[in-house]
Every structure is written in C-alpha cells, then in structure tokens.
PDB file of C-alpha atoms in Angstrom:
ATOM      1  CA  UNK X   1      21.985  -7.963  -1.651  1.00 42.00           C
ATOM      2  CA  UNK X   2      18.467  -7.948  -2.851  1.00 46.00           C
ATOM      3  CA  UNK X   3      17.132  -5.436  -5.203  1.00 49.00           C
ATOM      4  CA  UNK X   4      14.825  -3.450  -2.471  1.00 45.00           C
ATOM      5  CA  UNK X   5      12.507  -0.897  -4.226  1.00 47.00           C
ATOM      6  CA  UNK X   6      14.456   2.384  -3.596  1.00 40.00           C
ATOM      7  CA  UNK X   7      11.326   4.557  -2.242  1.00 39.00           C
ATOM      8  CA  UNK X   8      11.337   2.573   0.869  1.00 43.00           C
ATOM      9  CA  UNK X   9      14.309   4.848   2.636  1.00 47.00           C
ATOM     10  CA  UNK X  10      11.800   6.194   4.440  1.00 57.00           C
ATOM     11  CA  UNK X  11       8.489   4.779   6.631  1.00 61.00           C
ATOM     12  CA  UNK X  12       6.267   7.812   5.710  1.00 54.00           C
ATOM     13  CA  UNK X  13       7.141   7.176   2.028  1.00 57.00           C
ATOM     14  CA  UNK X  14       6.067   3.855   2.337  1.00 61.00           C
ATOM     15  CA  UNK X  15       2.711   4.578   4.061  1.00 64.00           C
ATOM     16  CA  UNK X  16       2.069   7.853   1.865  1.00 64.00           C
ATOM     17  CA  UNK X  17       2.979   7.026  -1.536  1.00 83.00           C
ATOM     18  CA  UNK X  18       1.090   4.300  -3.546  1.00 89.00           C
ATOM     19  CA  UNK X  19       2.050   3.941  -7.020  1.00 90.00           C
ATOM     20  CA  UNK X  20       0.633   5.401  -9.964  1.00 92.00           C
ATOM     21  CA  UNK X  21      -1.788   3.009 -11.639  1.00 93.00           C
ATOM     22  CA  UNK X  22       0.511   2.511 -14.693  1.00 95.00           C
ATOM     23  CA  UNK X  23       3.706   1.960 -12.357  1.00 95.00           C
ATOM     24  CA  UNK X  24       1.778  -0.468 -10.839  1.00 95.00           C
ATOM     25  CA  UNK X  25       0.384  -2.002 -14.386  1.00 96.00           C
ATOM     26  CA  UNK X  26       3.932  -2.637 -15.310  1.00 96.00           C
ATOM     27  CA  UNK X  27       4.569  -4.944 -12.057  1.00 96.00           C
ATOM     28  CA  UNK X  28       1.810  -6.817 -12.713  1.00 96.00           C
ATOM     29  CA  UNK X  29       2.304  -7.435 -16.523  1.00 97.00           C
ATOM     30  CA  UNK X  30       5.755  -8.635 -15.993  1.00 97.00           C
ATOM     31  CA  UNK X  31       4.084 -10.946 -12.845  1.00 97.00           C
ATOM     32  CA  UNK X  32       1.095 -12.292 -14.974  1.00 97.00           C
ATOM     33  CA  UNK X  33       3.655 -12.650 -18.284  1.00 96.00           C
ATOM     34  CA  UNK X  34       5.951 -15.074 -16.223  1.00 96.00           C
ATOM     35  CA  UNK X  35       2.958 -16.795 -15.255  1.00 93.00           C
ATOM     36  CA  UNK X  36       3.607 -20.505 -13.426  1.00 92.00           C
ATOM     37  CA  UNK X  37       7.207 -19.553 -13.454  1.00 95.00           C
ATOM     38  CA  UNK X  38       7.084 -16.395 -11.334  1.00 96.00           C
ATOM     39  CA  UNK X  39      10.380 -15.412 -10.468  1.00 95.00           C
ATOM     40  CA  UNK X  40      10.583 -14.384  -6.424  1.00 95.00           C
ATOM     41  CA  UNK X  41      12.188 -11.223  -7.642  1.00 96.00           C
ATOM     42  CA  UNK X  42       9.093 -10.560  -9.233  1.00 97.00           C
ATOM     43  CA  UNK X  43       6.364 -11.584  -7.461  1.00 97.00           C
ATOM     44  CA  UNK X  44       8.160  -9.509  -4.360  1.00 96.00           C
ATOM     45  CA  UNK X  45       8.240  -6.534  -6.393  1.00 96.00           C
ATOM     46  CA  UNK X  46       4.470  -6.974  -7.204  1.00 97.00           C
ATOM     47  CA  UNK X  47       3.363  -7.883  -3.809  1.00 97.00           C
ATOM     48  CA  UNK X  48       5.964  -4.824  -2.762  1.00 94.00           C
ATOM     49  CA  UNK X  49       3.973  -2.341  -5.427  1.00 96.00           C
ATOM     50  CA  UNK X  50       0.250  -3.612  -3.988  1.00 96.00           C
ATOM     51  CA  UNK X  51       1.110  -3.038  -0.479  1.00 95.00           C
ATOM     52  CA  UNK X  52       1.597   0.425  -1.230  1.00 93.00           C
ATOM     53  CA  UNK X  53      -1.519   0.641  -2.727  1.00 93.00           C
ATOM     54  CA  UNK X  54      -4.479   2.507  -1.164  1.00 92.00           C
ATOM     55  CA  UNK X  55      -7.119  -0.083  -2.043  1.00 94.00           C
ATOM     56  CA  UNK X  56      -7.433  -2.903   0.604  1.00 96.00           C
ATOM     57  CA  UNK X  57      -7.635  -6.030  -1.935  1.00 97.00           C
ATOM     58  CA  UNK X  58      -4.419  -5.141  -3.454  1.00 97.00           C
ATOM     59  CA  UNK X  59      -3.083  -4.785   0.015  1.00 96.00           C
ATOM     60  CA  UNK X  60      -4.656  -7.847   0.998  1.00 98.00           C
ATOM     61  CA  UNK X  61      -3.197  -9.858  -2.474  1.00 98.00           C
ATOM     62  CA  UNK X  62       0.135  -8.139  -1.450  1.00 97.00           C
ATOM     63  CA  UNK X  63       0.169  -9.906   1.760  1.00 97.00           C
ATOM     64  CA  UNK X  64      -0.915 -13.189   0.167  1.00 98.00           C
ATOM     65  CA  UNK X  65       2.210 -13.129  -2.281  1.00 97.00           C
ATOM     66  CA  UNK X  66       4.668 -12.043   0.133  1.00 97.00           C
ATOM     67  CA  UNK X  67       3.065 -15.149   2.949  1.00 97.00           C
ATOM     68  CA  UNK X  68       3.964 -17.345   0.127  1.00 96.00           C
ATOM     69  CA  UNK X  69       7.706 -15.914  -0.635  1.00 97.00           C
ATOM     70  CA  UNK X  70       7.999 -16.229   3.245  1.00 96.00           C
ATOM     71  CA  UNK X  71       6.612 -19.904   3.132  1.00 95.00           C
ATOM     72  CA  UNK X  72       8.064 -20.905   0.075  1.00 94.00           C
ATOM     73  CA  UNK X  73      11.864 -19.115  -0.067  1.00 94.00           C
ATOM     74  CA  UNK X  74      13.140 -19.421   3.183  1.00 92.00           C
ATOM     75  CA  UNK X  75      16.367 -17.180   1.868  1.00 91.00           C
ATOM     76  CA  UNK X  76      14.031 -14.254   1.315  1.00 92.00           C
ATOM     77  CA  UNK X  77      12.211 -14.121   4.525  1.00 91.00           C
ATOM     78  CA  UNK X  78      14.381 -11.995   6.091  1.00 89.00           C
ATOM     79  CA  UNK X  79      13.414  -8.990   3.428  1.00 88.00           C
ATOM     80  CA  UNK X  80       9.250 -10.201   3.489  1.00 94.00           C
ATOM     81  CA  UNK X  81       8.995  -9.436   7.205  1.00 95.00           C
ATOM     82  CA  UNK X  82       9.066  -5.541   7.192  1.00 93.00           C
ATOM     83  CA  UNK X  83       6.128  -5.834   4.049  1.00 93.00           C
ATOM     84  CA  UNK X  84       4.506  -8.086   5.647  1.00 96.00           C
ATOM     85  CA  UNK X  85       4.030  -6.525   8.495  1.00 95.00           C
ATOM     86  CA  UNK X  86       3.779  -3.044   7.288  1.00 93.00           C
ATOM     87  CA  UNK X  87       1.033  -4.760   4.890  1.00 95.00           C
ATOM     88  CA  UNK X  88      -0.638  -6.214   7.981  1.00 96.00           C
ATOM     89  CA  UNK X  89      -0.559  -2.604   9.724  1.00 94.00           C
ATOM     90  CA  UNK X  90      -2.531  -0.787   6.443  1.00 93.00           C
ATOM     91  CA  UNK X  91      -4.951  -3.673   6.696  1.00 95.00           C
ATOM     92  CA  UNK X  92      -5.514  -3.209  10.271  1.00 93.00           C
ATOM     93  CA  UNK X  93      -4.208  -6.736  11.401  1.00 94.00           C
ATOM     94  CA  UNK X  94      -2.215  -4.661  14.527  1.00 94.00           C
ATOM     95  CA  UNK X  95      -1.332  -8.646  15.791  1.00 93.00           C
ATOM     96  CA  UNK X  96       0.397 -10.216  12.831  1.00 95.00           C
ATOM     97  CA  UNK X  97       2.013  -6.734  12.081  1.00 95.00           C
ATOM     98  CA  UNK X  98       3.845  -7.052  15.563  1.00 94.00           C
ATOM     99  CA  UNK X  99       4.624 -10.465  15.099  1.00 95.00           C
ATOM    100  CA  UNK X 100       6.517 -10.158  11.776  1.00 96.00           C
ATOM    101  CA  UNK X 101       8.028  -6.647  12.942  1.00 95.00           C
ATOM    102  CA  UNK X 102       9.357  -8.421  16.431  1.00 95.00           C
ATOM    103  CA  UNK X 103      10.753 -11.315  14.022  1.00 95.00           C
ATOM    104  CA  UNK X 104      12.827  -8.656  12.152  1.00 94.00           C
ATOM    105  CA  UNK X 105      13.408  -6.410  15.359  1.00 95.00           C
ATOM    106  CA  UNK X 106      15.394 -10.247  16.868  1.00 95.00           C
ATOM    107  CA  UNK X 107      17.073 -10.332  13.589  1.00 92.00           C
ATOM    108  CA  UNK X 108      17.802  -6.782  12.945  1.00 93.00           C
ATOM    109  CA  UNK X 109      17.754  -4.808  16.296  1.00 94.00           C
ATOM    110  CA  UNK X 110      19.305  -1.288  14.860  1.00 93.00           C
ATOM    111  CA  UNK X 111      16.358  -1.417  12.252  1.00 90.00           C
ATOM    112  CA  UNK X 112      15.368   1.942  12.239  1.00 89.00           C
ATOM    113  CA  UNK X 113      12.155   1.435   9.788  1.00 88.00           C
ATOM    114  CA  UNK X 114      11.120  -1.376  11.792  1.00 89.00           C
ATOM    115  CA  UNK X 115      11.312   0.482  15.371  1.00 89.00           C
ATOM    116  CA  UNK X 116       9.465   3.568  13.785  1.00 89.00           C
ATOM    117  CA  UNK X 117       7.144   0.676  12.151  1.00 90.00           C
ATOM    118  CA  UNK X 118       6.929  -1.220  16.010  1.00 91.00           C
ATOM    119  CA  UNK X 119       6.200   2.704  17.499  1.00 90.00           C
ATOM    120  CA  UNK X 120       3.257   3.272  14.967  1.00 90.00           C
ATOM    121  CA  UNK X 121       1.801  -0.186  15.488  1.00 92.00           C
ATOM    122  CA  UNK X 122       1.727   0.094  19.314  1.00 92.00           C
ATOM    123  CA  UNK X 123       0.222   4.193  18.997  1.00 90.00           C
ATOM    124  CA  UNK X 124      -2.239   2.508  17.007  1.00 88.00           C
ATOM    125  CA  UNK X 125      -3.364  -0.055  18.782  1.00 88.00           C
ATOM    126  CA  UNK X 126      -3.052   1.992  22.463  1.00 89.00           C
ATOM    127  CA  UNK X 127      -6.003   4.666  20.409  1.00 84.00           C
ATOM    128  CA  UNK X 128      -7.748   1.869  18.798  1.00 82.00           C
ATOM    129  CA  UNK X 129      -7.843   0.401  22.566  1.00 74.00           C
ATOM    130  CA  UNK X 130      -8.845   3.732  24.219  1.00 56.00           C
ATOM    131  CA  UNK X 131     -11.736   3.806  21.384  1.00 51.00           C
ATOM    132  CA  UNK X 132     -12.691   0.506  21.966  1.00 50.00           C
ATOM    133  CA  UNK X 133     -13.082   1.521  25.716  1.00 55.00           C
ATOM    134  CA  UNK X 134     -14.843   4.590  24.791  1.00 51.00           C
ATOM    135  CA  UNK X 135     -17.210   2.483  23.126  1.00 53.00           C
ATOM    136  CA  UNK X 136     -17.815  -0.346  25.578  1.00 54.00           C
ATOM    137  CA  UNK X 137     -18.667   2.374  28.182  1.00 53.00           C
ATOM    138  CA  UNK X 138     -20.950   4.230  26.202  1.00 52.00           C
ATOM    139  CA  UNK X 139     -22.826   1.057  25.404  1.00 54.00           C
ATOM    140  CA  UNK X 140     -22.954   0.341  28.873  1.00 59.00           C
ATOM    141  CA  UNK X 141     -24.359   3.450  29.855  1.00 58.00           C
ATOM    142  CA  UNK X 142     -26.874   3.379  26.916  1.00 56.00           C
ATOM    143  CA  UNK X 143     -27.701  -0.155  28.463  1.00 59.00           C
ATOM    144  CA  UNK X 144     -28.110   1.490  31.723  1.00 58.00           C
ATOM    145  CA  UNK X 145     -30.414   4.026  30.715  1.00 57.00           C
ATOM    146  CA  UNK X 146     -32.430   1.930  28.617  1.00 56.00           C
ATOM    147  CA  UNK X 147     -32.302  -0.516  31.654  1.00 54.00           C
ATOM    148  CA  UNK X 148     -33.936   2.050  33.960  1.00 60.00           C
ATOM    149  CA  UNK X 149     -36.620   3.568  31.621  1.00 58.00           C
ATOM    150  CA  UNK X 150     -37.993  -0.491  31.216  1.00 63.00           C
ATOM    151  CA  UNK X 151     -37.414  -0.475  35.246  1.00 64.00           C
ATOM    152  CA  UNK X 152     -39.703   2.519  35.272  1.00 67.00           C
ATOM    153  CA  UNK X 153     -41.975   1.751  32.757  1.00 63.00           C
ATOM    154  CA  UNK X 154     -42.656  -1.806  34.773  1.00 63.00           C
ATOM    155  CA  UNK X 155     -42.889  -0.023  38.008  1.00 66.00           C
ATOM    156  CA  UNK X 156     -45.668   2.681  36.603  1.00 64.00           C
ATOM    157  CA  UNK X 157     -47.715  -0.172  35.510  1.00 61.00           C
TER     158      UNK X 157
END
C-alpha cells in the first residue's frame, strides 16, 4: 500500500483545500533537496501537493510530474490516474480528465472518488457545452443583424 496523502477521503476536500504555502514549501524542499535522485514517493507527494493548489502553473507542473511517474513507474500508475485526472479537470482539460478517470473506473469500478470525479467532469462539460451553444447562437444572431443593417445600408444607396 502506498502512502496516499490522508486529506484525499473526500472529492470536495480535494477540490477545496489547497495547501498552505509553507505545507507546500516543505514538499518542494524535500523534492528539490533529492534533486536527480527524486524518489517517486516524493515527487508524487509534490505533484500531489501542486494539484491542490489554486494557481494554474503549479497545477499544470503537478500534472507534468505525475505524466512522468505514469510514464516512467509503471507500478505506480494505478495511484497517478485519479491526480491526473482530477489535475486535468482544475485545468480545464475535460478530455484527458475522462480518459485517465475511465482508465481507473476499468480498473477500479466501485471507486467512489472516481465516479463522483466522472459525474463532475461530465456536469461540467454538458454547461460548458450549453455555454458554448449559447455563444455560437448569439454570434450568429449578432452576424445576422449586422448582416441585414450592411443589406440595408447597400440597398439605401
């Protein structure tokens, strides 16, 4: 068994909580101190601290170390999927986020986190759709009405 951080019982505590700056300090001191000899344990616990963070390039490093445990330690994968795609949900990346959730949904399918992680991804992309929709058709009808005042404008001349 793996040495999870212990906040992560629930999904809201993972989306709601960052760490405090010095919690967060300490991760990365003990990641930049082991320097070309990272341990995994560590680097996942540093990339596990800066996906919790609130600022999008520690998210985005986050993701970056955890793609390389996934690459690189094939034993760990299993425990990067859930980060990496809750990472990939905070940074808006709705497509990889449902790709690495699925891949631990096959492997784990009573995952509770990752079917309340799989519900908020798919909520989130249905209302980014319907916005995306909104905003097509309002462009369209902006188009239209610019369309017809040129149409006019031509036809008065």
């Amino acid at each position: 068994m793996s040495n999870l951080p212990s906040c992560e019982l629930t999904l809201l505590c993972t989306l709601s909580s960052p760490l405090k700056p010095a919690e967060l300090q300490v991760l990365r001191a003990q990641y930049e101190k082991e320097g070309d000899y990272v341990g995994i344990q560590t680097k996942f616990n540093y990339a596990w601290g800066l996906i919790k963070s609130n600022t999008r390039p520690d998210q985005q490093e986050g993701v970056r170390l955890l793609s390389e445990i996934f690459r690189g330690a094939p034993e760990r994968r299993r425990e990067c999927l859930y980060y990496l795609a809750l990472g990939n949900f905070k940074l808006g990346n709705y497509g990889e986020a449902r790709r690495y959730n699925d891949l631990l949904l096959e492997k784990e399918p009573a995952n509770l986190q990752a079917a309340s992680l799989g519900s908020l991804i798919d909520d989130k992309v249905a209302k980014e759709g319907l916005m995306g929709i909104a905003i097509v058709g309002g462009l369209a009808v902006a188009a239209g009405v610019v369309g017809s005042l040129v149409l006019k404008g031509a036809r008065r001349r």
